[in-house]
Short mmCIF file of C-alpha atoms and ligand atoms in Angstrom, two decimals:
data_model
loop_
_atom_site.label_atom_id
_atom_site.label_comp_id
_atom_site.label_asym_id
_atom_site.label_seq_id
_atom_site.Cartn_x
_atom_site.Cartn_y
_atom_site.Cartn_z
CA MET A 76 -29.58 49.93 58.97
CA GLU A 77 -32.36 51.42 56.91
CA LYS A 78 -32.62 55.19 56.95
CA TYR A 79 -36.29 56.27 57.04
CA ALA A 80 -35.82 59.99 56.52
CA GLU A 81 -33.26 62.70 55.89
CA GLN A 82 -32.06 64.24 59.11
CA THR A 83 -34.26 67.16 60.14
CA GLN A 84 -32.60 70.55 60.12
CA GLN A 85 -34.55 73.31 61.82
CA GLU A 86 -33.14 76.75 62.43
CA PHE A 87 -32.38 77.82 65.96
CA GLU A 88 -33.08 81.52 66.34
CA GLY A 89 -29.95 83.37 67.40
CA TRP A 90 -27.52 80.50 66.67
CA GLU A 91 -25.95 81.96 63.53
CA GLU A 92 -25.43 85.27 65.26
CA PHE A 93 -23.87 83.57 68.28
CA PHE A 94 -21.65 81.28 66.15
CA SER A 95 -20.21 84.17 64.16
CA LYS A 96 -18.94 86.02 67.26
CA PRO A 97 -15.25 85.89 68.24
CA VAL A 98 -14.50 83.13 70.79
CA ASP A 99 -13.47 85.71 73.43
CA GLU A 100 -17.00 87.04 73.43
CA LYS A 101 -18.56 83.57 73.64
CA VAL A 102 -16.63 81.92 76.45
CA GLU A 103 -18.77 83.40 79.24
CA ASN A 104 -21.74 81.43 77.90
CA PHE A 105 -20.01 78.25 78.90
CA ILE A 106 -19.23 79.31 82.51
CA ARG A 107 -21.56 78.73 85.50
CA ASN A 108 -21.00 79.85 89.09
CA GLN A 109 -17.51 81.11 88.18
CA ARG A 110 -16.45 77.71 86.80
CA ILE A 111 -16.05 76.36 83.32
CA TYR A 112 -19.19 74.35 82.70
CA ASP A 113 -19.03 73.25 79.05
CA ILE A 114 -15.65 72.45 77.48
CA ILE A 115 -15.88 73.64 73.87
CA TYR A 116 -12.71 75.48 72.83
CA ALA A 117 -9.08 75.38 74.00
CA GLN A 118 -9.20 79.18 74.40
CA GLN A 119 -11.32 78.64 77.54
CA PHE A 120 -8.26 77.57 79.57
CA ASP A 121 -5.91 79.93 81.29
CA ARG A 122 -2.58 79.20 83.01
CA SER A 123 -3.92 78.84 86.53
CA PHE A 124 -6.62 76.44 85.33
CA LEU A 125 -4.03 74.39 83.39
CA ASP A 126 -1.60 74.22 86.32
CA TYR A 127 -4.42 73.30 88.69
CA LEU A 128 -5.79 70.57 86.40
CA CYS A 129 -2.31 69.04 85.95
CA SER A 130 -1.77 68.88 89.72
CA LEU A 131 -5.30 67.45 90.20
CA ALA A 132 -4.51 64.77 87.64
CA ASP A 133 -1.30 63.95 89.49
CA SER A 134 -3.27 63.63 92.74
CA ILE A 135 -5.87 61.34 91.16
CA ARG A 136 -3.06 59.25 89.74
CA LEU A 137 -1.38 58.96 93.10
CA LEU A 138 -4.61 58.01 94.89
CA ALA A 139 -5.39 55.41 92.29
CA LYS A 140 -2.17 53.57 93.04
CA THR A 141 -3.77 51.89 96.06
CA LYS A 142 -6.98 49.90 96.50
CA VAL A 143 -8.11 52.21 99.30
CA GLY A 144 -7.39 55.29 97.14
CA GLN A 145 -9.27 53.81 94.17
CA SER A 146 -12.27 53.09 96.36
CA LYS A 147 -12.25 56.67 97.65
CA LEU A 148 -12.20 57.96 94.07
CA ARG A 149 -15.06 55.65 93.04
CA HIS A 150 -17.17 56.97 95.86
CA LEU A 151 -16.92 60.58 94.72
CA LEU A 152 -19.51 60.54 91.90
CA PRO A 153 -21.52 57.27 91.97
CA HIS A 154 -24.71 59.39 91.82
CA LYS A 155 -23.77 60.81 88.40
CA ARG A 156 -24.28 59.42 84.88
CA ALA A 157 -22.46 60.31 81.68
CA MET A 158 -23.38 59.85 78.03
CA LEU A 159 -20.65 59.20 75.46
CA TYR A 160 -22.04 60.27 72.09
CA PHE A 161 -19.24 59.35 69.70
CA VAL A 162 -20.46 59.37 66.12
CA GLN A 163 -16.98 59.71 64.60
CA PRO A 164 -14.41 56.90 65.00
CA SER A 165 -12.46 56.96 68.26
CA THR A 166 -10.42 54.58 70.36
CA ARG A 167 -8.37 56.63 72.87
CA THR A 168 -10.70 59.53 73.47
CA PHE A 169 -13.64 57.22 73.97
CA LEU A 170 -11.84 54.72 76.20
CA SER A 171 -10.01 57.34 78.24
CA PHE A 172 -13.21 59.30 78.90
CA GLN A 173 -15.14 56.14 79.71
CA ASN A 174 -12.46 54.95 82.14
CA ALA A 175 -12.06 58.40 83.62
CA CYS A 176 -15.80 58.31 84.40
CA HIS A 177 -15.47 54.88 85.98
CA ILE A 178 -12.48 55.90 88.09
CA LEU A 179 -14.74 58.55 89.71
CA GLY A 180 -17.70 56.18 90.01
CA LEU A 181 -19.91 57.64 87.27
CA SER A 182 -21.89 55.19 85.20
CA THR A 183 -21.80 55.58 81.42
CA SER A 184 -24.04 55.01 78.40
CA GLU A 185 -22.84 55.26 74.82
CA ILE A 186 -23.90 55.81 71.25
CA ARG A 187 -21.16 55.12 68.76
CA GLY A 188 -22.89 55.76 65.46
CA THR A 189 -25.93 57.60 64.16
CA SER A 190 -27.22 54.39 62.53
CA THR A 191 -28.38 53.04 65.90
CA SER A 192 -30.03 56.20 67.19
CA SER A 193 -33.27 57.88 66.23
CA GLU A 194 -31.32 60.01 63.81
CA VAL A 195 -32.19 57.35 61.17
CA LYS A 196 -35.83 58.29 61.78
CA GLY A 197 -34.97 61.85 60.85
CA GLU A 198 -34.43 63.25 64.34
CA SER A 199 -32.14 66.29 64.41
CA PRO A 200 -28.83 65.96 66.26
CA GLU A 201 -29.90 68.74 68.60
CA ASP A 202 -33.07 66.81 69.61
CA THR A 203 -30.99 63.66 70.05
CA ILE A 204 -28.62 65.51 72.40
CA ARG A 205 -31.46 67.09 74.27
CA THR A 206 -32.84 63.60 74.86
CA PHE A 207 -29.56 62.54 76.52
CA ALA A 208 -29.93 65.44 78.93
CA SER A 209 -33.16 63.86 80.16
CA TYR A 210 -31.28 60.84 81.39
CA VAL A 211 -27.71 61.84 82.25
CA ASP A 212 -25.68 64.50 84.06
CA LEU A 213 -22.86 64.93 81.54
CA ILE A 214 -22.55 64.63 77.74
CA ILE A 215 -19.27 63.90 76.05
CA SER A 216 -19.47 64.18 72.26
CA ARG A 217 -17.33 63.54 69.26
CA HIS A 218 -18.74 64.55 65.90
CA PRO A 219 -17.43 65.00 62.35
CA GLU A 220 -18.87 68.52 62.10
CA ALA A 221 -16.99 71.66 63.20
CA GLY A 222 -18.98 73.54 65.83
CA PHE A 223 -21.17 70.60 66.77
CA ALA A 224 -20.32 70.56 70.49
CA GLU A 225 -20.65 74.30 70.64
CA LYS A 226 -24.10 74.25 69.12
CA THR A 227 -25.42 71.49 71.37
CA ALA A 228 -24.06 73.22 74.49
CA TRP A 229 -25.65 76.46 73.33
CA VAL A 230 -28.98 74.74 72.69
CA LEU A 231 -28.96 72.87 76.03
CA ASN A 232 -28.05 76.03 77.96
CA GLN A 233 -31.36 77.51 76.87
CA THR A 234 -33.41 74.61 78.16
CA GLU A 235 -34.68 74.20 81.67
CA TYR A 236 -32.50 71.12 82.12
CA PRO A 237 -28.97 71.80 80.84
CA VAL A 238 -26.07 69.45 81.51
CA PRO A 239 -22.38 70.09 80.77
CA VAL A 240 -21.12 69.22 77.29
CA LEU A 241 -17.50 68.18 76.77
CA ASN A 242 -16.16 68.41 73.22
CA GLY A 243 -14.27 65.18 72.48
CA GLY A 244 -13.43 66.42 68.93
CA SER A 245 -15.50 68.51 66.53
CA GLY A 246 -14.49 67.80 62.92
CA PRO A 247 -11.23 69.40 61.78
CA ASP A 248 -11.82 72.29 64.17
CA GLN A 249 -10.97 71.65 67.82
CA HIS A 250 -10.09 68.89 70.28
CA PRO A 251 -9.70 70.80 73.56
CA THR A 252 -9.31 67.82 75.89
CA GLN A 253 -6.56 66.43 73.68
CA ALA A 254 -4.81 69.73 74.12
CA LEU A 255 -5.16 69.39 77.85
CA LEU A 256 -3.56 65.95 77.84
CA ASP A 257 -0.81 67.20 75.49
CA ILE A 258 0.02 70.00 77.95
CA TYR A 259 -0.06 67.56 80.87
CA THR A 260 2.30 65.24 78.99
CA LEU A 261 4.71 68.04 78.02
CA GLU A 262 4.78 69.41 81.58
CA ARG A 263 5.55 65.92 82.87
CA GLU A 264 8.20 65.15 80.26
CA PHE A 265 9.91 68.49 81.05
CA ARG A 266 9.40 68.22 84.83
CA THR A 267 13.13 68.21 85.54
CA ILE A 268 14.01 70.92 83.06
CA GLY A 269 11.63 73.71 84.05
CA GLY A 270 8.37 72.59 82.44
CA LEU A 271 6.92 73.88 79.17
CA ASP A 272 7.96 77.55 79.59
CA GLY A 273 10.82 78.51 77.27
CA LYS A 274 10.57 75.43 75.04
CA LYS A 275 10.58 75.12 71.27
CA ILE A 276 8.00 72.75 69.86
CA ALA A 277 7.72 71.34 66.38
CA MET A 278 4.30 70.26 65.07
CA VAL A 279 4.61 67.97 62.06
CA GLY A 280 2.28 66.56 59.44
CA ASP A 281 -1.24 67.56 58.37
CA LEU A 282 -1.52 70.84 60.27
CA LYS A 283 -4.34 72.06 58.02
CA ARG A 284 -6.93 69.49 59.03
CA GLY A 285 -5.47 68.17 62.30
CA ARG A 286 -7.59 69.50 65.12
CA THR A 287 -5.11 68.46 67.84
CA VAL A 288 -2.37 70.84 66.61
CA ARG A 289 -4.89 73.62 66.31
CA SER A 290 -6.15 73.29 69.91
CA LEU A 291 -2.64 72.83 71.26
CA SER A 292 -1.44 75.97 69.42
CA TYR A 293 -4.14 78.02 71.17
CA LEU A 294 -2.89 76.85 74.57
CA MET A 295 0.65 78.15 73.92
CA LYS A 296 -0.49 81.66 74.87
CA ASN A 297 -0.44 80.49 78.50
CA TYR A 298 3.27 79.67 78.51
CA GLN A 299 6.25 82.03 78.66
CA ASP A 300 8.71 82.21 75.78
CA VAL A 301 7.41 79.21 73.85
CA GLU A 302 8.31 79.00 70.13
CA LEU A 303 6.55 76.91 67.56
CA VAL A 304 7.85 75.36 64.34
CA TYR A 305 5.20 74.18 61.88
CA VAL A 306 6.59 71.43 59.67
CA ALA A 307 4.20 70.48 56.88
CA PRO A 308 4.00 69.87 53.14
CA ASP A 309 2.71 72.96 51.31
CA VAL A 310 -0.76 71.41 50.87
CA PHE A 311 -1.20 70.84 54.60
CA ARG A 312 0.17 74.10 56.02
CA MET A 313 -1.32 75.49 59.25
CA LYS A 314 -4.33 77.69 58.52
CA ASP A 315 -4.20 81.45 58.79
CA ASP A 316 -6.63 81.77 61.71
CA ILE A 317 -4.11 80.02 64.00
CA LYS A 318 -1.21 82.08 62.64
CA GLU A 319 -3.20 85.27 63.29
CA PHE A 320 -3.85 84.08 66.84
CA LEU A 321 -0.11 83.51 67.36
CA ASN A 322 0.72 86.97 65.97
CA LYS A 323 -1.92 88.58 68.18
CA HIS A 324 -0.40 86.93 71.27
CA ALA A 325 3.23 87.52 70.16
CA ILE A 326 4.05 83.82 70.08
CA PRO A 327 6.99 83.31 67.69
CA TYR A 328 6.57 80.63 65.06
CA LYS A 329 8.13 79.62 61.80
CA GLU A 330 7.10 77.30 58.99
CA THR A 331 9.29 74.90 57.04
CA GLU A 332 9.12 71.83 54.81
CA ASP A 333 12.63 70.77 55.86
CA PHE A 334 11.98 68.55 58.89
CA GLU A 335 15.54 67.37 59.35
CA SER A 336 16.91 70.93 59.50
CA ILE A 337 14.93 71.79 62.66
CA MET A 338 15.37 68.48 64.49
CA PRO A 339 18.46 69.53 66.48
CA GLU A 340 16.89 72.74 67.75
CA VAL A 341 13.51 71.65 69.20
CA ASP A 342 12.61 70.38 72.69
CA ALA A 343 9.54 68.46 71.54
CA ILE A 344 8.29 66.96 68.30
CA TYR A 345 4.53 66.55 67.95
CA MET A 346 3.86 64.19 65.06
CA THR A 347 0.47 63.83 63.36
CA ARG A 348 -1.02 61.71 60.62
CA ILE A 349 -2.60 62.78 57.33
CA GLN A 350 -6.28 63.42 58.03
CA ASN A 351 -7.61 62.10 54.73
CA GLU A 352 -11.03 61.28 56.13
CA TYR A 353 -11.78 64.98 55.48
CA ALA A 354 -10.87 64.68 51.76
CA GLU A 355 -13.66 64.58 49.17
CA ASN A 356 -12.20 61.29 48.03
CA PRO A 357 -10.02 59.78 50.81
CA ALA A 358 -8.57 57.15 48.45
CA SER A 359 -7.16 59.92 46.26
CA GLU A 360 -4.79 60.83 49.05
CA ALA A 361 -2.64 57.75 49.12
CA GLU A 362 0.61 59.79 49.42
CA THR A 363 2.28 59.20 52.82
CA PHE A 364 4.77 62.15 52.72
CA PRO A 365 7.83 60.21 53.97
CA GLN A 366 9.88 63.46 54.32
CA PHE A 367 7.59 64.20 57.27
CA HIS A 368 8.13 60.89 59.04
CA LEU A 369 10.33 60.34 62.10
CA LYS A 370 12.79 57.55 61.40
CA THR A 371 15.35 55.69 63.58
CA LYS A 372 18.21 57.59 61.91
CA HIS A 373 16.76 60.82 63.34
CA LEU A 374 17.20 59.68 66.93
CA SER A 375 20.83 60.81 66.83
CA MET A 376 19.83 64.16 65.39
CA ILE A 377 17.34 65.24 68.08
CA GLN A 378 18.28 66.55 71.54
CA THR A 379 18.78 64.11 74.41
CA HIS A 380 15.77 65.56 76.23
CA CYS A 381 13.53 65.98 73.15
CA ALA A 382 10.05 64.60 73.84
CA ILE A 383 8.32 62.78 70.95
CA LEU A 384 4.55 63.07 71.05
CA HIS A 385 1.71 61.90 68.80
CA PRO A 386 -2.04 62.07 69.58
CA LEU A 387 -2.35 58.62 67.88
CA PRO A 388 -3.52 56.75 65.87
CA ARG A 389 -0.24 56.38 64.03
CA ARG A 390 0.27 55.31 60.46
CA TYR A 391 3.79 55.57 59.08
CA GLU A 392 4.79 58.88 60.72
CA ILE A 393 6.83 57.21 63.49
CA ASP A 394 8.89 54.08 62.94
CA ILE A 395 7.76 51.56 65.56
CA ARG A 396 11.40 50.94 66.48
CA ILE A 397 11.39 54.42 68.00
CA ASP A 398 8.88 53.25 70.65
CA LYS A 399 11.72 51.77 72.69
CA ASP A 400 13.61 55.09 72.89
CA PRO A 401 13.02 56.82 76.27
CA ARG A 402 12.16 60.02 74.45
CA ALA A 403 9.11 58.38 72.83
CA ALA A 404 6.37 59.84 75.01
CA TYR A 405 3.27 58.92 73.02
CA TRP A 406 2.25 55.84 74.97
CA ARG A 407 2.70 57.80 78.24
CA GLN A 408 0.73 60.59 76.55
CA GLU A 409 -2.14 58.18 75.91
CA ARG A 410 -2.32 57.30 79.65
CA CYS A 411 -2.10 60.99 80.59
CA GLY A 412 -5.36 61.40 78.69
CA MET A 413 -7.30 59.25 81.11
CA TRP A 414 -5.94 61.05 84.20
CA ILE A 415 -6.43 64.57 82.95
CA ARG A 416 -9.96 63.72 81.78
CA ALA A 417 -10.72 62.32 85.24
CA ALA A 418 -9.40 65.60 86.68
CA LEU A 419 -11.62 67.58 84.35
CA ILE A 420 -14.77 65.61 85.32
CA ALA A 421 -13.88 65.96 89.02
CA TYR A 422 -13.52 69.71 88.52
CA ILE A 423 -16.82 70.04 86.66
CA PHE A 424 -18.71 68.19 89.42
CA ARG A 425 -16.78 70.07 92.15
CA VAL A 426 -15.23 67.13 93.92
CA ASP A 427 -11.69 68.37 93.18
CA GLY A 428 -11.36 69.90 96.62
CA GLU A 429 -12.07 66.51 98.24
CA ILE A 430 -9.32 64.92 96.14
CA MET A 431 -6.80 67.60 96.98
CA ASP A 432 -7.68 67.40 100.73
CA GLU A 433 -7.17 63.67 100.69
CA LEU A 434 -3.50 64.18 99.88
CA SER A 435 -2.77 67.33 101.88
C1 NCD B 509 -6.83 62.52 67.16
C2 NCD B 509 -8.15 63.02 66.70
O1 NCD B 509 -9.15 62.29 66.72
O2 NCD B 509 -8.19 64.15 66.27
N1 NCD B 509 -6.91 61.33 67.87
C3 NCD B 509 -7.17 61.35 69.20
O3 NCD B 509 -8.19 61.85 69.63
N2 NCD B 509 -6.26 60.82 70.00
C4 NCD B 509 -5.79 62.49 66.10
C5 NCD B 509 -6.08 61.73 64.82
O4 NCD B 509 -7.11 61.13 64.66
O5 NCD B 509 -5.19 61.76 63.99
#
């Protein structure tokens, strides 16, 4: 597709000042009528919200087991429309959000690359997003740039016709709805052993550029006595901002390059891939770091209840033969994503009460 002009970049007065504030001071901008309105950062969620959303997701799941229940769900939001603006590759986040919308009866439109939108004519991303707000009631975005969802929500909130913005991944920065589904999966996997409180979780791989482990780390402040173990090669260690957050909230963590040594002591292992799309030259990062892979021989070294998670897509980090082990939770995790996202959309449009009443 021919590009007619460089993308326009105009300055929004007040944006730089807003962007530079600490998240704690910014969250109120994304709340309306005492409810979270835009989902931008994982720090927006507290324990009661997380517990409520997990039980709402369970209820939606239960209702969806029957034809009658599915029909009730589909009749909750048939008058609403959502836009999926995914200009960075995505399979799960896109499909789970799209299907979550359809479960609740919303209709969806999509843009999956800037080459087919007016951005090739030089339109700024902010104007493109504002255009969506003219047609739909909800915008779900995935973008390669950190802070993109935040900026568009901030811009829309100053217009006379704002709509909620859900961050489906903003560069190497945050992926708050992935963190929600990770929590939902961990709570379910640990259902018979007291939930996530008191558990030790290893996060493994490219922790420097992986947004999922960053957002999930933020959520740990909501759980009692959780410990984290960051397992990464030196070049991909977790960044200092997250470690400062953990220190501030007195969440114990340690860092190691010796994956095998910590295997017997953790309750969950969260694997990630190398995020080389963020490298200057992705081909230059051909190294696969096999010491940070989970292999079949490790199955006898981890605890019998240890949950194995991965946000997916997977490369070589988990041997496919592990998929058959009951502790492999990543395919269940993928499905959890659709249910928790349906719960989130139901919450945003205030039909959660109707869902809960249906089952009470
Ligand atoms: C993750 C992402 O996009 O950050 N994928 C996902 O949303 N399930 C993880 C990844 O791409 O490695």
